[in-house]
C-alpha positions as a printed NumPy array, in Angstrom:
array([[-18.136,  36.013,  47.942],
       [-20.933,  36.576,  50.678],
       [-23.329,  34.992,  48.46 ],
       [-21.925,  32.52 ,  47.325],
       [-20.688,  31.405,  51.299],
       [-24.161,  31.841,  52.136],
       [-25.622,  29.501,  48.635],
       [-23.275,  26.916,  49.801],
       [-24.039,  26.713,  53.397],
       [-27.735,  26.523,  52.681],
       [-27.29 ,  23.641,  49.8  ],
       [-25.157,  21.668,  53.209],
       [-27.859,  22.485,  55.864],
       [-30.586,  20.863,  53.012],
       [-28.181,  18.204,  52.333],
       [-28.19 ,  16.949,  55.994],
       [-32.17 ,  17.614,  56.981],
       [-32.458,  14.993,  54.069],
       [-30.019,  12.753,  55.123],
       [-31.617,  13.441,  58.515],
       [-35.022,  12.4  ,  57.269],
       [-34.27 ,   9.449,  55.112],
       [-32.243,   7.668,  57.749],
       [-34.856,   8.257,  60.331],
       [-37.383,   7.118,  58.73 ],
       [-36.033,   4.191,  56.031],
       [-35.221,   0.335,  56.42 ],
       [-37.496,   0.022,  59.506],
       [-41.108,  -0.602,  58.003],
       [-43.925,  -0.363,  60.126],
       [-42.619,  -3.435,  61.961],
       [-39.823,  -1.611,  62.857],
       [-41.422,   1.536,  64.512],
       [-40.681,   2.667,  67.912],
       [-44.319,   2.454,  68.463],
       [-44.616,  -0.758,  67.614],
       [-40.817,  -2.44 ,  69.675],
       [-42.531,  -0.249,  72.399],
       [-45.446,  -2.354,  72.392],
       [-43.724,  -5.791,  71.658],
       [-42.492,  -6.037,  75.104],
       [-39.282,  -7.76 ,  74.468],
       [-36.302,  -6.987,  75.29 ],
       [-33.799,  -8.066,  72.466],
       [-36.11 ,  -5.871,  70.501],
       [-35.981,  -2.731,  72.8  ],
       [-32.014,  -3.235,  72.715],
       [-32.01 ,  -4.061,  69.361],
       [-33.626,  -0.971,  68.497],
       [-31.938,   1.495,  70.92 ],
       [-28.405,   0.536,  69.491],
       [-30.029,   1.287,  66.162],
       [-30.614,   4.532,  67.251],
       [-27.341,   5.424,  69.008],
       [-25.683,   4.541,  66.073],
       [-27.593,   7.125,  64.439],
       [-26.568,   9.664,  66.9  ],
       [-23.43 ,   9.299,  66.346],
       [-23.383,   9.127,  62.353],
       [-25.317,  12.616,  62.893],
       [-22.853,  13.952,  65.365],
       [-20.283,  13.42 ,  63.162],
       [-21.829,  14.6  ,  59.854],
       [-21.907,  18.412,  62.45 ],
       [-18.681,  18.289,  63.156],
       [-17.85 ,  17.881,  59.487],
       [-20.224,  20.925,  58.386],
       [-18.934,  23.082,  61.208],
       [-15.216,  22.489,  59.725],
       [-16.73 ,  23.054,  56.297],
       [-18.617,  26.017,  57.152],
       [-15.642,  27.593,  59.321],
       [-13.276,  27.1  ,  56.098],
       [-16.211,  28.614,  54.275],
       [-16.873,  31.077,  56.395],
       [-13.607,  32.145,  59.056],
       [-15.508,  35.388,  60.357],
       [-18.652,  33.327,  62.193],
       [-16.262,  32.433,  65.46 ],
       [-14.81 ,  36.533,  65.702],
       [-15.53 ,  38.356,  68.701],
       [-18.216,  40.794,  68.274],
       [-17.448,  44.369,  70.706],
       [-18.074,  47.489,  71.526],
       [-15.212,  50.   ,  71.909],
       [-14.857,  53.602,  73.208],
       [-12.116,  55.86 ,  73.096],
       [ -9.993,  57.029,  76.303],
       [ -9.64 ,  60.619,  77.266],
       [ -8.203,  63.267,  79.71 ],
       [-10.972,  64.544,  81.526],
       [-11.945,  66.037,  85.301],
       [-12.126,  63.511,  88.057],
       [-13.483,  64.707,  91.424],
       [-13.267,  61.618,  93.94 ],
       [-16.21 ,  62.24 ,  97.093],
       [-16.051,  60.704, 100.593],
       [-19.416,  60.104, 101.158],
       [-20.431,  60.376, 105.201],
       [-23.866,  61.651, 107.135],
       [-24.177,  64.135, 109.99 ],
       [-27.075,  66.149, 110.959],
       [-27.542,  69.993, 111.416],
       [-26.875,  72.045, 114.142],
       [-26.237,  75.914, 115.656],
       [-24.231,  77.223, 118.13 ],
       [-27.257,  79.83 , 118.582],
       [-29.966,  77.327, 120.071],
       [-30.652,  78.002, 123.378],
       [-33.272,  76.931, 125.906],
       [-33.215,  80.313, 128.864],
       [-33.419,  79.692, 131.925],
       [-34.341,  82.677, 134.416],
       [-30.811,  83.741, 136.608],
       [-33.163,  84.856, 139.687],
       [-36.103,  82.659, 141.614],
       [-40.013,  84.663, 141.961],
       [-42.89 ,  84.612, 140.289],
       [-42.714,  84.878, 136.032],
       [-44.347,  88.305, 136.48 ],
       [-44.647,  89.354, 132.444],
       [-43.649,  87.392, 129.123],
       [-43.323,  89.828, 126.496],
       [-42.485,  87.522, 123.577],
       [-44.364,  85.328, 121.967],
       [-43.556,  81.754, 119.635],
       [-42.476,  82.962, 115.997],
       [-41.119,  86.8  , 117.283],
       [-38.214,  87.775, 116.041],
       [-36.125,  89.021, 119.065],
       [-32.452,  91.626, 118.745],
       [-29.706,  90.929, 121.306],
       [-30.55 ,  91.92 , 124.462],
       [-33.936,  92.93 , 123.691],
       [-36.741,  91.83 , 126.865],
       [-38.076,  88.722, 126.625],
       [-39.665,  87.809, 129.728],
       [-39.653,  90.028, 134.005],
       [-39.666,  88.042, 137.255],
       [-40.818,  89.912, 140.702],
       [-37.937,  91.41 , 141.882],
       [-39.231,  90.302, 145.872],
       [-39.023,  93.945, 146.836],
       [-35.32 ,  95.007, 145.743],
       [-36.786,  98.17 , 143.563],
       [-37.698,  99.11 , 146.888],
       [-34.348,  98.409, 148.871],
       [-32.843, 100.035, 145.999],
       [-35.032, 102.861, 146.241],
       [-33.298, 103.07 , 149.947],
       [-30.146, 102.325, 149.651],
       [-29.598, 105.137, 146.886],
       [-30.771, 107.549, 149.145],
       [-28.376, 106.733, 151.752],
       [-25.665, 106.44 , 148.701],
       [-26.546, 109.854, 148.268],
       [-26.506, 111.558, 151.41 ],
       [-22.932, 109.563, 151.406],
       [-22.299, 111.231, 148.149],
       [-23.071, 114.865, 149.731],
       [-21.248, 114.541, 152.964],
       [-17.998, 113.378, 151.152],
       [-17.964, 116.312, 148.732],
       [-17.948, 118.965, 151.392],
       [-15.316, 117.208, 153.235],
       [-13.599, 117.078, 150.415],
       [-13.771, 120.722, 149.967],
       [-12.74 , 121.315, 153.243],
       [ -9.7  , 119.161, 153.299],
       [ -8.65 , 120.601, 149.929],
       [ -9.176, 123.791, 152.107],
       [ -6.498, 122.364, 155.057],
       [ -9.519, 122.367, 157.664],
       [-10.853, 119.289, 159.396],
       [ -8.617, 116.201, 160.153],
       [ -7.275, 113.423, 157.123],
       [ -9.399, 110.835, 159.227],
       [-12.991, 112.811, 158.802],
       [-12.236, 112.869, 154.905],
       [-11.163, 109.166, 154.775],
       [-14.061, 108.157, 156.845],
       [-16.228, 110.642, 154.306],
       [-14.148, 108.812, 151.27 ],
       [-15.217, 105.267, 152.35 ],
       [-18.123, 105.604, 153.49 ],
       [-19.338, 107.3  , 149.351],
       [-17.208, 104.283, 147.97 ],
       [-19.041, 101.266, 149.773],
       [-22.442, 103.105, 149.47 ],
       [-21.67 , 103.065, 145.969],
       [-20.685,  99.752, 145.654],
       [-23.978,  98.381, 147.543],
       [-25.644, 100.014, 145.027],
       [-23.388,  98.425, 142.224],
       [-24.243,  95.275, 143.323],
       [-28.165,  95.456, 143.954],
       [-28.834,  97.091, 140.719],
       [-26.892,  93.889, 139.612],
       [-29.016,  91.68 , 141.409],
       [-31.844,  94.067, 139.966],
       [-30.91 ,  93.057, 136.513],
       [-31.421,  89.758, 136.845],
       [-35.319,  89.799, 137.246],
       [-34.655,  91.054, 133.384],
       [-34.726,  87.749, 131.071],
       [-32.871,  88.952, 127.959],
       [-32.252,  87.571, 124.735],
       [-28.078,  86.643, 124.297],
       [-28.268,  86.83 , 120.606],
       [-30.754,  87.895, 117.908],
       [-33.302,  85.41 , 116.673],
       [-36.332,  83.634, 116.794],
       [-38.547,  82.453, 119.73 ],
       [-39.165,  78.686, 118.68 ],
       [-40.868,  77.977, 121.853],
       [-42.377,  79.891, 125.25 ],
       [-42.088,  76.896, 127.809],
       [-43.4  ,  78.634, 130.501],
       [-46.472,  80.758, 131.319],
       [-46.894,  83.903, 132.98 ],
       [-47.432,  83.411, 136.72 ],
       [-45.388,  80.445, 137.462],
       [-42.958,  80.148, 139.497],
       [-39.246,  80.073, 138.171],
       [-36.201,  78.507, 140.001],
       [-32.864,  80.126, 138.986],
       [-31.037,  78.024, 136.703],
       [-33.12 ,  75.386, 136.539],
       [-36.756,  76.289, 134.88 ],
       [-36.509,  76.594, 131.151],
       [-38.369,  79.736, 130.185],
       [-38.731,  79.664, 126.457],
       [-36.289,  78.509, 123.376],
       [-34.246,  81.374, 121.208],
       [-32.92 ,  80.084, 118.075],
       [-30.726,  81.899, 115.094],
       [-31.303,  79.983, 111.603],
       [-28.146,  82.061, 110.319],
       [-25.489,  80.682, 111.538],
       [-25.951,  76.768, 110.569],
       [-23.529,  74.045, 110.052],
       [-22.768,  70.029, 110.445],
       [-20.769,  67.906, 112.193],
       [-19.489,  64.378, 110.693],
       [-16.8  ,  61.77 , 111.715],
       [-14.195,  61.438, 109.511],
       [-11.704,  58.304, 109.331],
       [ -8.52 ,  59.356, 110.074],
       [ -7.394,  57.873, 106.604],
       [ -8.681,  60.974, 105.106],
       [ -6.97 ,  62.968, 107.051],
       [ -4.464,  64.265, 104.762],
       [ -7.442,  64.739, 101.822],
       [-10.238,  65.829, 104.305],
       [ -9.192,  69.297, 105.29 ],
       [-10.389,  73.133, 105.802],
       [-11.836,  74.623, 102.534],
       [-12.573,  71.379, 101.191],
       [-15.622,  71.413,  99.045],
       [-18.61 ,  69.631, 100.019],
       [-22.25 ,  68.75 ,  98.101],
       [-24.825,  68.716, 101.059],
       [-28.157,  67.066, 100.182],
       [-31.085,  66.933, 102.733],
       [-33.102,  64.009, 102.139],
       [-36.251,  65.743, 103.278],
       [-36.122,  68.689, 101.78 ],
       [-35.284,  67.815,  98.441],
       [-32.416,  70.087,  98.425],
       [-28.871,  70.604,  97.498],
       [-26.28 ,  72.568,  98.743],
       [-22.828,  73.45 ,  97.664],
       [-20.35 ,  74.328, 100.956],
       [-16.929,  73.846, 102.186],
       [-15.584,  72.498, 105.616],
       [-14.791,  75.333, 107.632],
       [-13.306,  73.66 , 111.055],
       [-11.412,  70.097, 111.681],
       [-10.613,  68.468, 115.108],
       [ -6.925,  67.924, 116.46 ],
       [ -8.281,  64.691, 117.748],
       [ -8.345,  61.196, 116.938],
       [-11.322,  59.237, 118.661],
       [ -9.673,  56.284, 119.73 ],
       [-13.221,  54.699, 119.824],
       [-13.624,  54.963, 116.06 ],
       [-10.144,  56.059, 114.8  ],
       [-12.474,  59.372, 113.114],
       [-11.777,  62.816, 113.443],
       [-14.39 ,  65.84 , 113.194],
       [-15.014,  67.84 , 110.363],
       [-17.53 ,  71.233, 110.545],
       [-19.496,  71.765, 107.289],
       [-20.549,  75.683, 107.138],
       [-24.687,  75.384, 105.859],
       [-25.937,  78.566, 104.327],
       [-29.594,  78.796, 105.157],
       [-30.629,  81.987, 103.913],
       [-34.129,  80.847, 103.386],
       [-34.124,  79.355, 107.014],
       [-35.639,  76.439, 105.464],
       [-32.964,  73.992, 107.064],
       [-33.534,  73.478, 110.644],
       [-31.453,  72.112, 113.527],
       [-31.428,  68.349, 113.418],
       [-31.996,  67.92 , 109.983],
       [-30.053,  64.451, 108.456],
       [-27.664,  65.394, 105.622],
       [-25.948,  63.438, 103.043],
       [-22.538,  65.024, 102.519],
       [-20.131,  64.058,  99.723],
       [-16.508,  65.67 , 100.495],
       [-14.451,  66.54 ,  97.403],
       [-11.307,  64.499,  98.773],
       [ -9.398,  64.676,  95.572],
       [ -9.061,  65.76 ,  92.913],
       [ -7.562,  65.804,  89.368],
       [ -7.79 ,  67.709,  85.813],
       [ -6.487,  64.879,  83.15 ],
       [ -7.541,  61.669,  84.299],
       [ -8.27 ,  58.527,  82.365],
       [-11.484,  57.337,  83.519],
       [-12.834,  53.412,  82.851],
       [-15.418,  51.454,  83.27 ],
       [-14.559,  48.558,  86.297],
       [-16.675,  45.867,  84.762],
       [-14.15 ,  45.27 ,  81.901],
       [-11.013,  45.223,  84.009],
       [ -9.477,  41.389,  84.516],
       [ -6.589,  40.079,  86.789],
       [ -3.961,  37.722,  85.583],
       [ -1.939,  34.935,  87.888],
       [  0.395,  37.328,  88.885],
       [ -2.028,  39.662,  90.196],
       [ -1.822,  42.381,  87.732],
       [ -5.105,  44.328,  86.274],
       [ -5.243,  44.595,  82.343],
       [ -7.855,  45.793,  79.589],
       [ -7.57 ,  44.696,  75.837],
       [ -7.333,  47.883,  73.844],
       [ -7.203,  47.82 ,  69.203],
       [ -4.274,  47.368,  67.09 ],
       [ -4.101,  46.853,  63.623],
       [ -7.547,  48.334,  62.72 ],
       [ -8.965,  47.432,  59.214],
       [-12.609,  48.757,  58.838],
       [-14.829,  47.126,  61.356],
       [-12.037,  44.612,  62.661],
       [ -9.109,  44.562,  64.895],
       [ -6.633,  42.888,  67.033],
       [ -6.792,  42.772,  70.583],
       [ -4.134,  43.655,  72.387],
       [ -3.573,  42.941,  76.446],
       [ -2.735,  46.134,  78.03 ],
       [ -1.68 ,  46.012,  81.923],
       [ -2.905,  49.422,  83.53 ],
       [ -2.506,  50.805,  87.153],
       [ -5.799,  52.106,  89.063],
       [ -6.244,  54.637,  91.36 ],
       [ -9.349,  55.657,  93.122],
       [-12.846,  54.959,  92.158],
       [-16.419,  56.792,  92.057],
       [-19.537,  54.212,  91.65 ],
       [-18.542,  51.902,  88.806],
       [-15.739,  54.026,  87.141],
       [-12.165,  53.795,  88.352],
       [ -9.189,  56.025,  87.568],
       [ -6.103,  54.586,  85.444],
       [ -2.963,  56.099,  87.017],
       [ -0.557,  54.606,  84.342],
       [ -1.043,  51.95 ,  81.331],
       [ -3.05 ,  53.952,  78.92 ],
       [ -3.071,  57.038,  77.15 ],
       [ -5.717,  59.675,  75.461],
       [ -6.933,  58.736,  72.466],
       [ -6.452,  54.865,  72.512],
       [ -9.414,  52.627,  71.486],
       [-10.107,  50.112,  74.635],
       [-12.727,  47.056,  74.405],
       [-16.014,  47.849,  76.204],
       [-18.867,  44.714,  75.748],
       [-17.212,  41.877,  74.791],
       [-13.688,  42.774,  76.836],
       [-13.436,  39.266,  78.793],
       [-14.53 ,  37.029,  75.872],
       [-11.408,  37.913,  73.791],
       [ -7.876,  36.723,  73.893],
       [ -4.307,  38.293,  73.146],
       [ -3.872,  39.03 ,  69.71 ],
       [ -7.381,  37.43 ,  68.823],
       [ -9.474,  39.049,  65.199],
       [-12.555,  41.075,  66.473],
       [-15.559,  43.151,  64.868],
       [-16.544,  46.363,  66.062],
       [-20.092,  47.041,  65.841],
       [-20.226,  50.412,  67.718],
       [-23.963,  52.669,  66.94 ]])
């Protein structure tokens, strides 16, 4: 039947490139050329001869339209729908928030010297690695080893003279008020000596926490204001994480033990983390909450500062339907649809309107909540050039 459509359709097409031909080129002459009423200049001639030819326009038009009814009667399968279909199933959907926030620790700290002097020794250097409350760095003391030095032999004597009127009291000789005197006099000496050896300490720089000496800001010799000089920068690589702004419509999805993808840009690298803190508060600014990403960074390779990408698993579900958004349409009433196959014969089919219910979507596929089910066949290329209940050919690979 094929070849026999096709035998006939070629025996039309000849038909018409001779009838095309004949009356193109018959009845006129040489006299009659469009060369030659080009040339003639007149314009009966010219009009004459343009009628002529819009006649023949039409005769042609109409000699298509009757080999495009004879060739459809022929031949009904020329005007179907050609598509591409795939088949729906239950599969994992993980929806992201995507946001940006850079790197930081809560163990990166510029020191600064608690006493005033001279920076008598710095015994670290850029790169050491440095143990809580190891010496980093000794300021002249201005002479208080020496008052020290004093004032612990007078704390002494103080010491002496109360334990031997101690004795005696315990004895019942002397008077209450010699021992009290004795008493008080040990106590504050004490004290005093408390508090310089305090004030001693100080010309100590110590490191708070374990780490790494990024920078030495300031040499030996100088002199250091209390408070206010910045003597060197400790930093611990260990303990890493991010802050981001989250919109408070997340805040429901967005939570503690969340998981997150972290990629830094620079680095080339990807990590796998969860969030580990959120805020109470709601900017008012930018209606955003925080949200503290734990980094490990046991290679120290990611550095304070760094830009990250993050992408926040926000939800999640096990059996979704997952489509393609490019062959979703919207009718009048507002309602999303997708032509899915009925009545499958072989390489054709009926399209049939289906109206579906989204839900969230990742790049350029979208989740159907309701409308469809696993295993259906749903139109892919082709899905808005067909109609309800219109014949189409599948030609999937």
């Amino acid at each position: 039947m094929k070849h026999r459509t096709k035998h006939i359709m070629k025996n039309l097409l000849l038909l018409f490139s001779v009838g095309f031909l004949l009356s193109s080129c018959g009845g006129g002459g040489d006299n009659n050329s469009l060369e030659a009423v080009l040339s003639s200049g007149d314009v009966a001639t010219l009009q004459a001869k343009k009628d002529e030819l819009v006649t023949q326009q039409q005769d042609i038009q109409q000699q298509v339209k009757q080999l495009d009814a004879k060739l459809k009667e022929l031949n009904p399968e020329r005007n179907v729908p050609l598509i591409t279909t795939f088949v729906a199933t239950d599969t994992l959907f993980k929806h992201y928030v995507e946001l940006q926030g850079s790197v930081e620790t809560k163990q990166n700290l510029v020191i600064t010297p608690e006493m005033g002097g001279i920076l008598e020794r710095v015994y670290v250097k850029e790169g050491d690695k440095v143990a809580k409350g190891q010496l980093l760095a000794k300021i002249d003391d201005g002479g208080l080893s020496q008052q020290l030095a004093q004032l612990q032999v007078q704390a002494d004597l103080a010491k002496t003279t109360f334990e031997r009127q101690e004795r005696l009291w315990n004895q019942k000789i002397g008077s209450e008020i010699q021992y009290l005197q004795a008493k008080s006099n040990y106590e504050g000496q004490q004290e005093a000596v408390a508090q310089l050896k305090r004030q001693l300490a100080k010309a100590n720089v110590r490191a708070p926490f374990s780490g790494t000496i990024d920078n030495v800001i300031t040499e030996q010799g100088s002199v250091v204001s209390p408070g206010q000089t910045a003597l060197m920068r400790l930093v611990n690589l260990s303990d890493m994480y991010i802050e981001t702004d989250v919109p408070e419509t997340y805040l429901t999805d967005v939570t503690v033990g969340k998981e997150v993808e972290v990629m830094f840009p620079v680095l080339g690298k990807k990590v796998t983390t969860e969030i580990r803190q959120t805020g109470d508060f709601i900017n008012p600014d930018n209606r955003t909450y925080m949200a503290e990403i734990a980094v490990p960074n046991e290679d120290k390779t990611i550095k304070p500062n760094l830009t990250a990408r993050l992408k926040i698993n926000d939800y999640t579900k096990e059996n979704a339907i997952l489509i393609p958004q490019s062959i979703i349409s919207e009718n009048a009433d507002g309602e999303q649809y997708v032509y899915v196959l009925t009545e499958k014969d072989g390489d054709k089919a009926v399209a049939q309107r289906v109206i579906i219910e989204t839900g969230k979507t990742q790049g350029d596929i979208i989740e159907v909540v309701s409308g469809l089910s696993p295993g259906v066949e749903i139109i892919d290329e082709g899905a808005r050039s067909v109609k309800e209940g219109q014949t189409v050919m599948i030609i999937n690979q």
